[in-house]
Amino acid sequence: MSDAIAAPPHTRIPVRGADVADGTTFPVRRVYCVGRNFAEHAREMGAAVPTSAADRGRPVFFLKPHDAIELGEAVPYPPGTDDLHHEVELVVAIGRDAPAGELAVADAQALIYGYAVGLDLTRRDLQSQAKAKGLPWDTGKSFDHAAPISAIVPVADVGELGARALSLEVNGEVRQRGTLADLVWNVPEILHELSRLYALRAGDLVYMGTPSGVGPLLPGDRYHAVLEGVAELHGHIIPAPV
C-alpha cells in the first residue's frame, strides 16, 4: 500500500521537564477548546453568566485542527479578518487514553500528561457574524496559526495547579489577568464533560478558556503569555503574506 500524496508532517510540541530528555516532543492528536469558561469573559462577550454551580448548564466546546498549533514566535495575521483577537489560556495535554464510557471526575487527573500556556486566536468579526446568524464558529476559530502554544511541562514538574495566575501582556501592557480559581468548570470537570461527547485519547490538547480582557492584535504587536510558575509564551504578529 502506498500514499497517493506525501503524508503531511505530524504536529509535535516540545516537552520541557526535569526528567525529560532534550528533543522529547508531544504528538498532537486533537485540539479541544472550551468557550465561556471564565464568568467575566462570558459577560464581556454578552453571554449569560452562571451565578452558582447548579446554574452552569453545560460547557461550550469547539475544535481547532491540530495543524493550527503554532510553535514559532512570528505569527502571521490571518486572511479574511480585520479584527484578530487574543485569548490567553491554560492548555491541558492528555497522556493516556480515557477508559471506554463516561470518565468520572475523580479519575480525570490520571489522564493528564502536562500543562502549557497558549493563545486561542480568534477572527472576532467572523465569529460575531456567525453567532448573530446562529451558525458555527469554525471560520472565526479554526485557521492557520490559530493556536500558539508554549512547551508542555509534565505534571510531575508542576504539582497542583491551584489558583495560579494566567496573564497576557501586549507590547508591555497587561491585557488579561485571571486565576484558575475563576474557572467555571475546572480541569477534571471539563475532561468529564468532554468524555460524554468524545473518546479522549493520548495526544489530545484542551484549551481551557480565557479570562476577561480579550482584545485586538495588530501586525507588529508583541505578546507575552504566562501561566504562573509553569510556562511562558513569547511571540509577535507579522503582516499576512502577500
CSV table of C-alpha atoms in Angstrom, one decimal:
chain,number,residue,atom,x,y,z
A,1,MET,CA,0.0,0.0,0.0
A,2,SER,CA,1.3,3.5,-0.9
A,3,ASP,CA,0.1,7.0,-0.2
A,4,ALA,CA,-1.4,8.9,-3.1
A,5,ILE,CA,0.3,12.1,-1.8
A,6,ALA,CA,3.2,12.9,0.5
A,7,ALA,CA,2.0,12.4,4.1
A,8,PRO,CA,1.8,15.8,5.9
A,9,PRO,CA,4.1,16.2,8.9
A,10,HIS,CA,2.6,15.4,12.3
A,11,THR,CA,2.3,18.3,14.8
A,12,ARG,CA,4.6,17.8,17.7
A,13,ILE,CA,5.1,20.2,20.7
A,14,PRO,CA,8.4,20.3,22.7
A,15,VAL,CA,8.3,19.0,26.2
A,16,ARG,CA,10.3,20.7,29.0
A,17,GLY,CA,10.9,19.0,32.3
A,18,ALA,CA,13.4,18.0,34.9
A,19,ASP,CA,13.5,14.3,33.8
A,20,VAL,CA,12.7,14.8,30.1
A,21,ALA,CA,15.4,14.2,27.6
A,22,ASP,CA,16.3,17.0,25.2
A,23,GLY,CA,14.3,16.7,21.9
A,24,THR,CA,11.3,15.0,23.6
A,25,THR,CA,8.0,16.0,21.9
A,26,PHE,CA,4.3,15.6,22.4
A,27,PRO,CA,2.5,14.4,19.2
A,28,VAL,CA,-0.9,16.1,18.9
A,29,ARG,CA,-4.0,14.2,18.0
A,30,ARG,CA,-6.9,16.6,18.5
A,31,VAL,CA,-7.4,20.1,19.9
A,32,TYR,CA,-10.5,20.8,22.0
A,33,CYS,CA,-11.3,24.3,23.2
A,34,VAL,CA,-13.7,25.5,25.9
A,35,GLY,CA,-15.8,28.6,25.4
A,36,ARG,CA,-17.1,30.9,28.2
A,37,ASN,CA,-15.2,29.2,31.0
A,38,PHE,CA,-14.5,32.4,32.9
A,39,ALA,CA,-17.6,34.3,34.1
A,40,GLU,CA,-16.2,37.7,33.4
A,41,HIS,CA,-15.2,36.8,29.8
A,42,ALA,CA,-18.7,35.4,29.2
A,43,ARG,CA,-20.1,38.7,30.4
A,44,GLU,CA,-17.9,40.8,28.1
A,45,MET,CA,-19.0,38.6,25.2
A,46,GLY,CA,-22.6,39.3,26.1
A,47,ALA,CA,-23.4,35.7,27.3
A,48,ALA,CA,-25.3,34.6,30.3
A,49,VAL,CA,-23.2,34.3,33.4
A,50,PRO,CA,-23.8,31.5,35.9
A,51,THR,CA,-24.4,32.5,39.5
A,52,SER,CA,-23.9,29.1,41.1
A,53,ALA,CA,-22.6,25.6,40.2
A,54,ALA,CA,-26.1,24.4,39.7
A,55,ASP,CA,-26.7,27.2,37.2
A,56,ARG,CA,-23.7,26.4,35.0
A,57,GLY,CA,-25.6,24.3,32.4
A,58,ARG,CA,-23.1,22.5,30.1
A,59,PRO,CA,-19.8,23.7,28.8
A,60,VAL,CA,-19.4,25.2,25.3
A,61,PHE,CA,-16.9,23.2,23.1
A,62,PHE,CA,-15.3,23.8,19.7
A,63,LEU,CA,-12.3,22.3,18.0
A,64,LYS,CA,-9.3,23.5,16.1
A,65,PRO,CA,-7.3,21.3,13.7
A,66,HIS,CA,-4.0,20.0,15.1
A,67,ASP,CA,-2.1,21.8,12.4
A,68,ALA,CA,-3.4,25.2,13.7
A,69,ILE,CA,-0.8,24.7,16.5
A,70,GLU,CA,1.9,27.5,16.2
A,71,LEU,CA,5.3,26.9,17.8
A,72,GLY,CA,7.1,29.9,16.2
A,73,GLU,CA,7.4,33.4,17.6
A,74,ALA,CA,6.4,35.0,14.3
A,75,VAL,CA,2.6,34.6,13.8
A,76,PRO,CA,1.1,35.8,10.5
A,77,TYR,CA,-2.0,37.9,10.6
A,78,PRO,CA,-4.7,35.7,9.2
A,79,PRO,CA,-6.7,36.4,6.0
A,80,GLY,CA,-10.4,37.3,5.9
A,81,THR,CA,-10.5,39.4,9.0
A,82,ASP,CA,-9.9,43.0,10.2
A,83,ASP,CA,-10.3,42.0,13.9
A,84,LEU,CA,-7.9,39.4,15.2
A,85,HIS,CA,-8.2,38.9,19.0
A,86,HIS,CA,-6.1,37.3,21.6
A,87,GLU,CA,-7.4,34.9,24.3
A,88,VAL,CA,-4.8,33.5,26.7
A,89,GLU,CA,-5.5,30.1,28.1
A,90,LEU,CA,-4.3,27.2,30.2
A,91,VAL,CA,-3.7,24.2,28.0
A,92,VAL,CA,-4.0,20.6,29.3
A,93,ALA,CA,-2.2,17.8,27.5
A,94,ILE,CA,-3.7,14.3,27.7
A,95,GLY,CA,-1.1,11.5,28.1
A,96,ARG,CA,-3.4,8.4,28.4
A,97,ASP,CA,-6.5,7.1,26.7
A,98,ALA,CA,-9.7,7.5,28.7
A,99,PRO,CA,-11.4,4.3,29.5
A,100,ALA,CA,-14.5,3.5,27.5
A,101,GLY,CA,-17.6,5.2,28.6
A,102,GLU,CA,-18.1,8.3,30.7
A,103,LEU,CA,-15.0,9.4,32.6
A,104,ALA,CA,-15.5,10.1,36.3
A,105,VAL,CA,-14.4,13.4,37.6
A,106,ALA,CA,-12.3,11.7,40.3
A,107,ASP,CA,-10.4,9.7,37.6
A,108,ALA,CA,-9.7,12.6,35.2
A,109,GLN,CA,-6.5,13.8,36.8
A,110,ALA,CA,-4.8,10.5,36.0
A,111,LEU,CA,-5.1,11.2,32.2
A,112,ILE,CA,-3.1,14.4,32.3
A,113,TYR,CA,0.4,14.4,31.0
A,114,GLY,CA,1.2,18.1,31.5
A,115,TYR,CA,0.3,21.7,31.0
A,116,ALA,CA,1.2,24.7,28.8
A,117,VAL,CA,0.1,28.2,28.2
A,118,GLY,CA,-1.4,29.1,24.8
A,119,LEU,CA,-3.4,31.6,22.8
A,120,ASP,CA,-6.8,30.9,21.2
A,121,LEU,CA,-6.5,33.4,18.4
A,122,THR,CA,-9.9,34.5,17.1
A,123,ARG,CA,-11.2,36.2,14.0
A,124,ARG,CA,-13.7,38.1,16.1
A,125,ASP,CA,-15.6,39.7,13.3
A,126,LEU,CA,-16.2,36.3,11.6
A,127,GLN,CA,-17.2,34.7,14.9
A,128,SER,CA,-19.6,37.6,15.7
A,129,GLN,CA,-21.2,37.3,12.3
A,130,ALA,CA,-21.7,33.6,12.7
A,131,LYS,CA,-23.1,33.9,16.2
A,132,ALA,CA,-25.6,36.5,15.0
A,133,LYS,CA,-26.9,34.1,12.4
A,134,GLY,CA,-26.8,31.1,14.7
A,135,LEU,CA,-24.1,29.5,12.6
A,136,PRO,CA,-21.0,27.5,13.7
A,137,TRP,CA,-17.9,29.4,14.8
A,138,ASP,CA,-15.4,27.5,12.6
A,139,THR,CA,-14.2,30.3,10.4
A,140,GLY,CA,-13.7,32.5,13.5
A,141,LYS,CA,-11.7,30.0,15.5
A,142,SER,CA,-10.2,27.4,13.2
A,143,PHE,CA,-7.5,28.7,10.8
A,144,ASP,CA,-3.8,28.5,10.2
A,145,HIS,CA,-1.5,29.6,13.1
A,146,ALA,CA,-4.7,30.0,15.4
A,147,ALA,CA,-3.2,28.2,18.4
A,148,PRO,CA,0.2,29.4,19.6
A,149,ILE,CA,1.5,27.3,22.5
A,150,SER,CA,4.4,27.1,24.8
A,151,ALA,CA,6.4,23.9,25.6
A,152,ILE,CA,4.5,21.4,27.6
A,153,VAL,CA,5.6,20.9,31.2
A,154,PRO,CA,4.9,17.4,32.8
A,155,VAL,CA,2.5,17.2,35.7
A,156,ALA,CA,5.4,15.9,37.9
A,157,ASP,CA,7.2,19.2,37.5
A,158,VAL,CA,4.0,21.3,38.2
A,159,GLY,CA,2.2,19.7,41.1
A,160,GLU,CA,-1.2,21.1,41.9
A,161,LEU,CA,-2.4,23.9,39.6
A,162,GLY,CA,-4.3,25.5,42.4
A,163,ALA,CA,-5.2,29.2,41.8
A,164,ARG,CA,-2.2,30.0,39.6
A,165,ALA,CA,-2.4,33.3,37.7
A,166,LEU,CA,-2.9,33.3,33.9
A,167,SER,CA,-1.9,36.6,32.2
A,168,LEU,CA,-1.1,38.2,28.9
A,169,GLU,CA,0.8,41.3,28.1
A,170,VAL,CA,0.7,43.0,24.7
A,171,ASN,CA,3.5,45.5,23.9
A,172,GLY,CA,4.4,45.5,27.7
A,173,GLU,CA,0.8,46.3,28.8
A,174,VAL,CA,-1.3,43.9,30.8
A,175,ARG,CA,-4.4,43.0,28.7
A,176,GLN,CA,-5.6,39.9,30.5
A,177,ARG,CA,-5.2,38.5,34.0
A,178,GLY,CA,-7.2,36.0,36.0
A,179,THR,CA,-6.6,33.0,38.2
A,180,LEU,CA,-7.5,29.3,37.6
A,181,ALA,CA,-9.8,29.6,40.7
A,182,ASP,CA,-12.1,31.6,38.5
A,183,LEU,CA,-12.7,28.8,36.0
A,184,VAL,CA,-16.4,28.0,35.7
A,185,TRP,CA,-15.6,24.3,35.1
A,186,ASN,CA,-12.2,23.1,36.4
A,187,VAL,CA,-9.9,20.7,34.6
A,188,PRO,CA,-11.3,17.4,35.9
A,189,GLU,CA,-14.9,18.6,35.3
A,190,ILE,CA,-14.1,19.6,31.7
A,191,LEU,CA,-12.5,16.2,30.9
A,192,HIS,CA,-15.5,14.5,32.4
A,193,GLU,CA,-17.8,16.6,30.2
A,194,LEU,CA,-15.7,16.0,27.1
A,195,SER,CA,-15.8,12.3,27.7
A,196,ARG,CA,-19.6,12.4,27.4
A,197,LEU,CA,-19.1,13.6,23.8
A,198,TYR,CA,-15.8,12.2,22.6
A,199,ALA,CA,-13.3,9.4,23.2
A,200,LEU,CA,-10.4,11.2,24.8
A,201,ARG,CA,-7.0,9.8,23.7
A,202,ALA,CA,-3.4,10.4,24.4
A,203,GLY,CA,-2.2,13.3,22.3
A,204,ASP,CA,-5.3,15.4,22.8
A,205,LEU,CA,-5.0,19.0,24.0
A,206,VAL,CA,-7.6,21.0,25.8
A,207,TYR,CA,-7.6,24.8,25.7
A,208,MET,CA,-9.4,25.7,28.9
A,209,GLY,CA,-10.9,29.1,28.2
A,210,THR,CA,-9.9,32.7,28.7
A,211,PRO,CA,-10.3,35.4,31.4
A,212,SER,CA,-11.7,38.8,30.5
A,213,GLY,CA,-9.8,41.5,28.7
A,214,VAL,CA,-9.7,40.0,25.2
A,215,GLY,CA,-8.8,42.5,22.5
A,216,PRO,CA,-7.2,43.1,19.2
A,217,LEU,CA,-3.7,42.1,17.9
A,218,LEU,CA,-2.2,44.0,15.0
A,219,PRO,CA,0.9,43.4,12.9
A,220,GLY,CA,3.9,44.5,14.9
A,221,ASP,CA,2.3,43.7,18.3
A,222,ARG,CA,4.4,41.6,20.7
A,223,TYR,CA,2.8,39.4,23.3
A,224,HIS,CA,3.9,37.6,26.4
A,225,ALA,CA,1.7,35.0,28.0
A,226,VAL,CA,2.3,33.4,31.4
A,227,LEU,CA,0.9,30.5,33.4
A,228,GLU,CA,2.3,31.4,36.8
A,229,GLY,CA,5.2,29.1,37.8
A,230,VAL,CA,4.7,26.8,34.8
A,231,ALA,CA,5.2,28.2,31.3
A,232,GLU,CA,5.7,31.3,29.3
A,233,LEU,CA,5.0,32.1,25.6
A,234,HIS,CA,6.5,35.0,23.6
A,235,GLY,CA,5.6,36.0,20.1
A,236,HIS,CA,4.8,38.8,17.7
A,237,ILE,CA,2.3,39.3,14.9
A,238,ILE,CA,3.6,39.8,11.4
A,239,PRO,CA,1.8,41.0,8.3
A,240,ALA,CA,-0.1,38.5,6.3
A,241,PRO,CA,1.9,37.0,3.4
A,242,VAL,CA,1.3,38.9,0.1
